[in-house]
Every structure is written in C-alpha cells, then in structure tokens.
Coordinates of C-alpha atoms in Angstrom, one line a residue:
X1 CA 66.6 -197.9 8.2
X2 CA 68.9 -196.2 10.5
X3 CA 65.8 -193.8 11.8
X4 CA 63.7 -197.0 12.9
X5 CA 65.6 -196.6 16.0
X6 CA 64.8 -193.3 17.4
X7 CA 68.0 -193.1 19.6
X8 CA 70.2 -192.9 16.4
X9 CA 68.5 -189.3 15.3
X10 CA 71.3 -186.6 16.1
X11 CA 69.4 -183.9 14.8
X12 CA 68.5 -181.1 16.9
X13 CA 64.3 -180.0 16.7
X14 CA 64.3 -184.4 15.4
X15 CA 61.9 -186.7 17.3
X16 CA 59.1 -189.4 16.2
X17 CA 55.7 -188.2 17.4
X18 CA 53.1 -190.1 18.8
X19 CA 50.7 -188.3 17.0
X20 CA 49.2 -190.6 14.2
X21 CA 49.0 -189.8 10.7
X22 CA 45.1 -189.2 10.7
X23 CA 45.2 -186.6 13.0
X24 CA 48.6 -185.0 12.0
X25 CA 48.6 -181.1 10.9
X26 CA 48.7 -182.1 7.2
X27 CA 46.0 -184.4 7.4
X28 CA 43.3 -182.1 8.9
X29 CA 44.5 -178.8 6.6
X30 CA 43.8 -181.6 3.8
X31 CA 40.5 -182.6 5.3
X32 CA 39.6 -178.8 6.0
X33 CA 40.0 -178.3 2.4
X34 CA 38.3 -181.1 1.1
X35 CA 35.3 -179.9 3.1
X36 CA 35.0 -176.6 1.2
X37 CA 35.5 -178.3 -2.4
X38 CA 32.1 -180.1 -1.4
X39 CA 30.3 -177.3 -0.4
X40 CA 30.9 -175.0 -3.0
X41 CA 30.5 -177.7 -5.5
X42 CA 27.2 -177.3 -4.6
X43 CA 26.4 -174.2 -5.7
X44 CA 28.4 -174.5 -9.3
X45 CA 28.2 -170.7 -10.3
X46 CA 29.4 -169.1 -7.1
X47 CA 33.0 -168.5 -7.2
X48 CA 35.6 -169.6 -4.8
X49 CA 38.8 -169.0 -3.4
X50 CA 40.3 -171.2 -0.7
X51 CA 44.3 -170.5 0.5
X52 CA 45.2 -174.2 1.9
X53 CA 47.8 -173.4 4.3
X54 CA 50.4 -176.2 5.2
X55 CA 52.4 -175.8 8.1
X56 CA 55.0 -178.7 7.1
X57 CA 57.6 -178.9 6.1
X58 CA 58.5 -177.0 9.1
X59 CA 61.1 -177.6 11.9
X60 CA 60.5 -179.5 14.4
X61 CA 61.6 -181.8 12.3
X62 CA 58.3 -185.2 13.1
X63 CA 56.9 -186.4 10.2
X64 CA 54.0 -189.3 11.2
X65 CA 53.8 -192.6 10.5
X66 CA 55.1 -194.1 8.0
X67 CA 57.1 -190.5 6.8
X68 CA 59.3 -190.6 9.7
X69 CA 61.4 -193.3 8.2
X70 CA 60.8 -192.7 4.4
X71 CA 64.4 -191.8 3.2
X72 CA 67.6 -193.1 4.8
X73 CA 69.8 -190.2 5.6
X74 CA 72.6 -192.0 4.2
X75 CA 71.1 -191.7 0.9
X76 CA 71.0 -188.0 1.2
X77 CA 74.2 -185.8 -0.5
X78 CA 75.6 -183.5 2.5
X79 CA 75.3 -180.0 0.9
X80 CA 78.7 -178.7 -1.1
X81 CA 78.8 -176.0 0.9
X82 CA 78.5 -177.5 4.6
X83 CA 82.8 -177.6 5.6
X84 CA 83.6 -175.7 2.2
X85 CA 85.9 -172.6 2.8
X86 CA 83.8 -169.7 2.1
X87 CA 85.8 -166.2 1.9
X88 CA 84.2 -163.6 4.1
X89 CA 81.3 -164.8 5.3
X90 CA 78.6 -163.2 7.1
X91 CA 79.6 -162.4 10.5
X92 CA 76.1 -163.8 11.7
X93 CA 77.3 -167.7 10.2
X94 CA 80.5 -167.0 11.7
X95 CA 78.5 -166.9 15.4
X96 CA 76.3 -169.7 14.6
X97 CA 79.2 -172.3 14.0
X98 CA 81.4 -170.4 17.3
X99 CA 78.6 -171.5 19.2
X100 CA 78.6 -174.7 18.0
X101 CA 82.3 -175.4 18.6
X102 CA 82.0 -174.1 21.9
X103 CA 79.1 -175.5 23.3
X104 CA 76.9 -172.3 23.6
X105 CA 74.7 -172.9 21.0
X106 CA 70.9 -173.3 21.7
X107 CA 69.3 -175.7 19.2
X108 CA 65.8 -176.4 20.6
X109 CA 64.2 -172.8 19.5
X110 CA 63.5 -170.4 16.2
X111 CA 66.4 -168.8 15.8
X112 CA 69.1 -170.8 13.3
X113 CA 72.0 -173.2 14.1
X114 CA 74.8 -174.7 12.7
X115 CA 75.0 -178.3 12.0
X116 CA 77.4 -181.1 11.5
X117 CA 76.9 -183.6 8.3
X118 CA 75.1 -186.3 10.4
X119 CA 72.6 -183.7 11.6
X120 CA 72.2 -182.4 8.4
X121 CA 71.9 -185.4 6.6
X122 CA 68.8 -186.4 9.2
X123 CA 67.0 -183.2 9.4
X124 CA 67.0 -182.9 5.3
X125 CA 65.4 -187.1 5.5
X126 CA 62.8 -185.7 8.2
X127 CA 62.4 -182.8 6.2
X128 CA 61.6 -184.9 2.5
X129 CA 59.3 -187.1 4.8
X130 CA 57.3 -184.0 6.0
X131 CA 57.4 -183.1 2.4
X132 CA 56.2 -186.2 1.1
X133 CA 53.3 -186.2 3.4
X134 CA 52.2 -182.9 2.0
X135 CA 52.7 -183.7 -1.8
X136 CA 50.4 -186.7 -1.0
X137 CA 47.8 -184.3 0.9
X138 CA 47.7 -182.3 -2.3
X139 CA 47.4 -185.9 -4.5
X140 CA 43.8 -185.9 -2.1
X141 CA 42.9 -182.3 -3.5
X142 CA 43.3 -182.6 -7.3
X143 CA 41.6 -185.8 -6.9
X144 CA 38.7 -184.6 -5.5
X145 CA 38.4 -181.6 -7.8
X146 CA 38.5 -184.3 -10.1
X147 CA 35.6 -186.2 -8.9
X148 CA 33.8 -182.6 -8.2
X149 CA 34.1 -182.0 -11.7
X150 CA 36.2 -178.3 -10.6
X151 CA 39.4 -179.3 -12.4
X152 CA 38.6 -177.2 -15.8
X153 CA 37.2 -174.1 -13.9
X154 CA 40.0 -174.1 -11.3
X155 CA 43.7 -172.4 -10.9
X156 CA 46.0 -173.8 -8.4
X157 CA 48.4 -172.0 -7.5
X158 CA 51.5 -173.8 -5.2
X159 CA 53.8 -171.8 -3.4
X160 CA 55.1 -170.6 0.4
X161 CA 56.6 -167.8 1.8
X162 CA 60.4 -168.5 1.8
X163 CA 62.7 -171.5 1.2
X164 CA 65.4 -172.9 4.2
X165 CA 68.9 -173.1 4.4
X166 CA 68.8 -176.6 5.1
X167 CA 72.4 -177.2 5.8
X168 CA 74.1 -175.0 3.6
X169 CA 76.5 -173.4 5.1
X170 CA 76.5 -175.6 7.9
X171 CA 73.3 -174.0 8.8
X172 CA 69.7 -175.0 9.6
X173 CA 66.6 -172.6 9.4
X174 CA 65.8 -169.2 7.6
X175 CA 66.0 -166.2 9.9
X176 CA 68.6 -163.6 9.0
X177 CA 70.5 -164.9 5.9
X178 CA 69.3 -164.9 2.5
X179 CA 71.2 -167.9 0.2
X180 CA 69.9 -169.1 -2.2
X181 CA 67.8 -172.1 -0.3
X182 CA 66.2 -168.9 1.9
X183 CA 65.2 -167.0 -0.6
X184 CA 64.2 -169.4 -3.8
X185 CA 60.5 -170.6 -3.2
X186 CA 58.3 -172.1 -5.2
X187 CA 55.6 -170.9 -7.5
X188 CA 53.7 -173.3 -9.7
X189 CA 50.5 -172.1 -11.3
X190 CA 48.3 -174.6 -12.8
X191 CA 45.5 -173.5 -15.6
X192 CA 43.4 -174.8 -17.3
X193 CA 43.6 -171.5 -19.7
X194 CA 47.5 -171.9 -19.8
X195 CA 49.6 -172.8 -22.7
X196 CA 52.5 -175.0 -22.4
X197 CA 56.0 -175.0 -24.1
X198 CA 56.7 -171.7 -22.4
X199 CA 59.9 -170.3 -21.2
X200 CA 60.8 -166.9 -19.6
X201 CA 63.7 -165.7 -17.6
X202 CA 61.5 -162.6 -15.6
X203 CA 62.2 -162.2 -12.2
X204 CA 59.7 -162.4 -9.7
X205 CA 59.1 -162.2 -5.7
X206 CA 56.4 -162.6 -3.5
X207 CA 54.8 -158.8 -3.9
X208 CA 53.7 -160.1 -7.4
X209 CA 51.5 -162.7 -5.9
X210 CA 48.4 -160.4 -5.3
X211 CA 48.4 -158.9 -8.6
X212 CA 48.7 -162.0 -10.6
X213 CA 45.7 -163.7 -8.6
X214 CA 43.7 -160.6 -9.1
X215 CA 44.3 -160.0 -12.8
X216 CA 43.8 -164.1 -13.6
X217 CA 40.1 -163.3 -11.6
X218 CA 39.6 -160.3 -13.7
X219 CA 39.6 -157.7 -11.0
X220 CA 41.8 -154.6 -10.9
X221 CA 44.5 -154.3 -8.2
X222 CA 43.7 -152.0 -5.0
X223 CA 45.3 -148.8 -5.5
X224 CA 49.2 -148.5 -4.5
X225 CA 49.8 -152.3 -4.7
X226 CA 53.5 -153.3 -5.4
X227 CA 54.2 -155.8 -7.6
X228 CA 53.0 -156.8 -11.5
X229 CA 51.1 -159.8 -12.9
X230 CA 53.7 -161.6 -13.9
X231 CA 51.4 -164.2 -15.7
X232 CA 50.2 -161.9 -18.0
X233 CA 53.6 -160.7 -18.4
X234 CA 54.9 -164.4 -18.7
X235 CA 51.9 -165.2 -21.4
X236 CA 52.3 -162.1 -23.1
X237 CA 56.5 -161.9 -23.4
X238 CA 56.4 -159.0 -21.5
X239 CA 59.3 -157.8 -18.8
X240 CA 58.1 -155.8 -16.3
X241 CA 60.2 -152.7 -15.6
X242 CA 62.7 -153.9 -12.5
X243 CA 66.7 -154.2 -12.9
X244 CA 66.4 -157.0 -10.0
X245 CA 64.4 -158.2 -6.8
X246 CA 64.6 -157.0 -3.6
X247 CA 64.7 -158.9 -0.4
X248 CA 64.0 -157.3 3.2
X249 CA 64.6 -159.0 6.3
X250 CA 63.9 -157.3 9.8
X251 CA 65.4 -159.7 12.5
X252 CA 64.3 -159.6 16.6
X253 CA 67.4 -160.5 18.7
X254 CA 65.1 -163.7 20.2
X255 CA 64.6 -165.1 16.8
X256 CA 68.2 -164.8 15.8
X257 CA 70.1 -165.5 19.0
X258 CA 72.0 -161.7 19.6
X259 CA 72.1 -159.4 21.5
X260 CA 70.8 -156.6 19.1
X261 CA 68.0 -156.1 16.2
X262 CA 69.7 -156.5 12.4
X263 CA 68.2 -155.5 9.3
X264 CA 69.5 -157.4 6.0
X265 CA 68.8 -156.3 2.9
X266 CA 69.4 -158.0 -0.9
X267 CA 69.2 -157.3 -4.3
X268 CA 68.8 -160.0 -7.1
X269 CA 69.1 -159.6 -10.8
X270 CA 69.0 -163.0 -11.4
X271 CA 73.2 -163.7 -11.5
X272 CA 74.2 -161.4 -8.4
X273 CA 73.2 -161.7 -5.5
X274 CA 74.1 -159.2 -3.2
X275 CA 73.4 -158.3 0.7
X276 CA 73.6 -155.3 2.8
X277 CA 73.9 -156.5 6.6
X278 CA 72.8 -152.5 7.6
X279 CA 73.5 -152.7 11.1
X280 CA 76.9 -154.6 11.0
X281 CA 78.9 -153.1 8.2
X282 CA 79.1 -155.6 6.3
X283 CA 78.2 -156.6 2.7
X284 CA 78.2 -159.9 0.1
X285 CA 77.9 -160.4 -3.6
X286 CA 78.5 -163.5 -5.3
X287 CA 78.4 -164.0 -8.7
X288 CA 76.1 -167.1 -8.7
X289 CA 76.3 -168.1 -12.2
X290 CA 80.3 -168.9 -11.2
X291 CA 79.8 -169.7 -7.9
X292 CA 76.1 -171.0 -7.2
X293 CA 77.1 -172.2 -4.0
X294 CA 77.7 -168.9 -3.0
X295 CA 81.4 -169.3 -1.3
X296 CA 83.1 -166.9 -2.8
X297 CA 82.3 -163.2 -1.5
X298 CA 83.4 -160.6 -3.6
X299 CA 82.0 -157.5 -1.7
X300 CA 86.1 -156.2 -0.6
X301 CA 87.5 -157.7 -4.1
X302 CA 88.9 -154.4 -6.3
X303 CA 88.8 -156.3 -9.5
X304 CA 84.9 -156.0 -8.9
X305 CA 84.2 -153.0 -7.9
X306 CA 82.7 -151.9 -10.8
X307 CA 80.1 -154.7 -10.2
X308 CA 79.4 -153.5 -6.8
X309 CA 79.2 -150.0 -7.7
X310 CA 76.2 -150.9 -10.5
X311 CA 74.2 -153.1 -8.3
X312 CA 74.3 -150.2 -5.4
X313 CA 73.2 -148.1 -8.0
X314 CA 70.5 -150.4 -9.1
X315 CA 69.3 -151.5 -5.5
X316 CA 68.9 -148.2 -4.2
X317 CA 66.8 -147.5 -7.5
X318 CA 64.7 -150.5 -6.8
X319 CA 64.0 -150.0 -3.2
X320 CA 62.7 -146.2 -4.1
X321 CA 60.4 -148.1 -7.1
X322 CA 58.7 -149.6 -3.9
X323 CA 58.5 -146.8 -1.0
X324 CA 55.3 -146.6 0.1
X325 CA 53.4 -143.9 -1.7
X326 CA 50.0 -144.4 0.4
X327 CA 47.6 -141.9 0.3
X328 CA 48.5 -142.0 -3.3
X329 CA 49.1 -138.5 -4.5
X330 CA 46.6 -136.9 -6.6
X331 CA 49.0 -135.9 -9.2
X332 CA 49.7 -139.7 -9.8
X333 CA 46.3 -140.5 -10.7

C-alpha cells in the first residue's frame, strides 16, 4: 500500500501517529460510553440520554493502527469538480488556489486550503480510515446494548454538525463555503417504534434536532425554540411550513485566512442552492438538480433572474420565520 511508507503522504495536516489504537480518541469516547450503558442498565426504569461525541473524522488527517493504511488512495475517484472550470466562483476559492500557486498558502492550521489530486486522493483514504474506526466504535455500542438488553427501549440517533468539502473544488475543510459536501450531514434515527418503507422529501437542518428528540421523549419544546419535529412530521406525511433551509456562517479572519470577518449566508429549497457572501458583494445559485457539482453559477445570468428574484424573496421570508423573538411576546401566547 502506497501509505505503508510514510514519506509517500503529500497531504497537508497527514501523518501516522504513534498513538496506538487502544488509546486513540475514538476508542476511549467508545469506552466512555460503554461505561454509562452498564450503569444505567442497572437501574432499568430510570431513563437515559447519553450524546457520544466523536471527534474523528476530523483533520489532522492520523487514523491508528491498522486505519492508517486501510484504503489505497489510488482506489479513491479524484472529485469531478477538483480542475473542473467553474463559472464565477466564490472570490474566497479563488484566494485559496492563488495561494496555492504562489506558495503563500498555510496548510498546517483551521482555516481551508486548496489541494492538488494527489493530496486529495490521500487525505479522502485518511479520512475513510478515520471513518472506519468510528463506524467500528459504534459496531461496540449496539452490541452492547444488545447484550444489555437496551436495544428495544433505545433511539439512536447518528448525526454531526456539518459535512467537509473534502476536495471539491480543489478544496479541503469547511469554514466559509457552503457546497454541498459542507452543508449535507447525516441524520439517521434508529427506532424501535419506527416503521419502515418510508419515503419523504421534507427538508430539514440542524435547528430541528432539539424538537424532534424532545417530542420522541414526550416532552414539550422550551418556549421560542426554532425548528419542528420532523419525525412526527416524517411519520405523519406532514410538511412543515418552510419554502427552504437556511444556512448561517459567521467567519473570524484566523479561521479563514483574511484579512477581514465575512458573513455567508444560504438558502436551500432542496434544487437551489443559493449564497449571499454579505461582506464581499457577491452571490451564487446553482441549480443542483442540472448541475450537482455545483460549477455552474448562475447568480449574474439574465435568463435566470426570475429564479434569483423568487429565492431572494423566499430567503428573506425564511430568515424573518427565525428572528429571535425571546422574551416571547405576550400577544403570541
């Protein structure tokens, strides 16, 4: 394998670790966890809620053991749109792959970078390693609610907080851009009280995550909360009342590499995605069910403005939905 020899790994944030498996990140979050299974199996009718926080996968990019060198990064497909042409991009990709070309760019901190195939090829192996090793840790948890007896009385729910560009783009990392790899995460939800052969098209985002857990544990939502239970909805056919989703990103200069603090701002409806930079001028829409590489940026195309117009429209809708309307007023109930 061509990650066997560590002097071959191009990839910036990339390096084996010494630290062994059994005491690797994943492996005591697993353990931590396994230790409160066992003690609230003990007492049967208390219940429990545990929020199992892994930190991989996560750059640096140093899976343990035998993860390091689980998939070649030959076998991995470079990303279509790493060296596509994309019309108009973001100003902020257009920096990242400057810097790159002329030797400015720092690689070794938070803040994204661009990458060449190689690199992404490696850090995307590193990265299904890291993965792998976490899948397994969760193998350890539904076996031992298994053994505890838990695993008809227990919801799992799997999930994070964003996705990664992962070499789209020519990119690595998340901060300040919101493709689709940033801003698709995943959400499974695993019930024992669930019904399969389900299928719904509802969009859904993070601020749904509270009310759902609190409706499936029978308790009403603090007052104020954003979001819906969008497993009710899903079990019940219903569609919430939202045109789209709305994505917020509030960047600090050291996390993003400029000189300046940037706000982005999107709106999904599930087709178009668009994004307002709000402190650079500039704006994207893609139509994602022609272009679902997102290359194509239609924001300054006439033949579209309609489009643009009626997603404006519905954005600025949507983010007045969600203002913040704490202390409720009284009027509202």
């Amino acid at each position: 394998n061509s990650l066997s020899n560590t002097k071959n790994i191009r990839a910036p944030q990339a390096w084996r670790t010494r630290v062994p498996e059994e005491l690797y990140p994943t492996t005591w979050v697993t353990e931590l966890t396994i230790d409160c299974l066992e003690r609230y199996a003990r007492d049967p009718d208390r219940p429990f809620f545990i929020q199992c926080g892994y930190t991989d996968p996560h750059h640096p990019f140093t899976p343990p053991g035998k993860y390091w060198d689980m998939y070649d990064p030959k076998d991995i497909p470079v990303p279509v749109s790493l060296g596509a042409q994309h019309t108009d991009p973001p100003p902020f990709i257009r920096h990242l792959k400057t810097m790159l070309e002329d030797g400015t760019a720092i690689r070794d901190y938070v803040h994204p970078y661009a990458v060449d195939e190689v690199e992404a090829q490696q850090s995307i192996a590193l990265t299904y390693g890291m993965t792998t090793m976490v899948d397994d840790g969760i193998g350890r948890l539904l076996a031992k609610l298994d053994d505890l007896g838990l695993s008809e009385n227990t919801v799992v729910i799997y999930t994070s907080d964003h996705g990664d560009v992962m070499g789209d783009h020519g990119v690595m990392l998340k901060h300040g851009l919101h493709t689709e790899g940033v801003i698709r995460m995943p959400f499974i939800w695993t019930d024992p009280q669930a019904k399969g052969g389900m299928r719904t098209d509802l969009l859904s985002s993070a601020i749904d995550f509270t009310p759902s857990i609190l409706g499936r544990a029978g308790l009403q939502p603090f007052s104020g909360v954003q979001g819906v239970d969008i497993v009710s909805a899903a079990r019940n056919s219903f569609k919430p009342d939202r045109a789209g989703i709305i994505i917020e990103a509030d960047e600090l200069p050291e996390n993003v590499n400029v000189e300046k603090f940037f706000r982005v701002r999107s709106f999904v409806d599930g087709r178009w995605r668009m994004t307002l930079w709000v402190d650079d001028d500039f704006g994207e829409m893609y139509d994602r069910k022609n272009d679902p590489h997102e290359l194509d940026n239609l924001w300054n195309n006439t033949q579209h403005k309609e489009t643009k117009s009626r997603l404006l429209e519905l954005m600025l809708k949507e983010q007045y939905r969600y203002s913040e309307l704490m202390p409720r007023p009284i009027y509202m109930g």
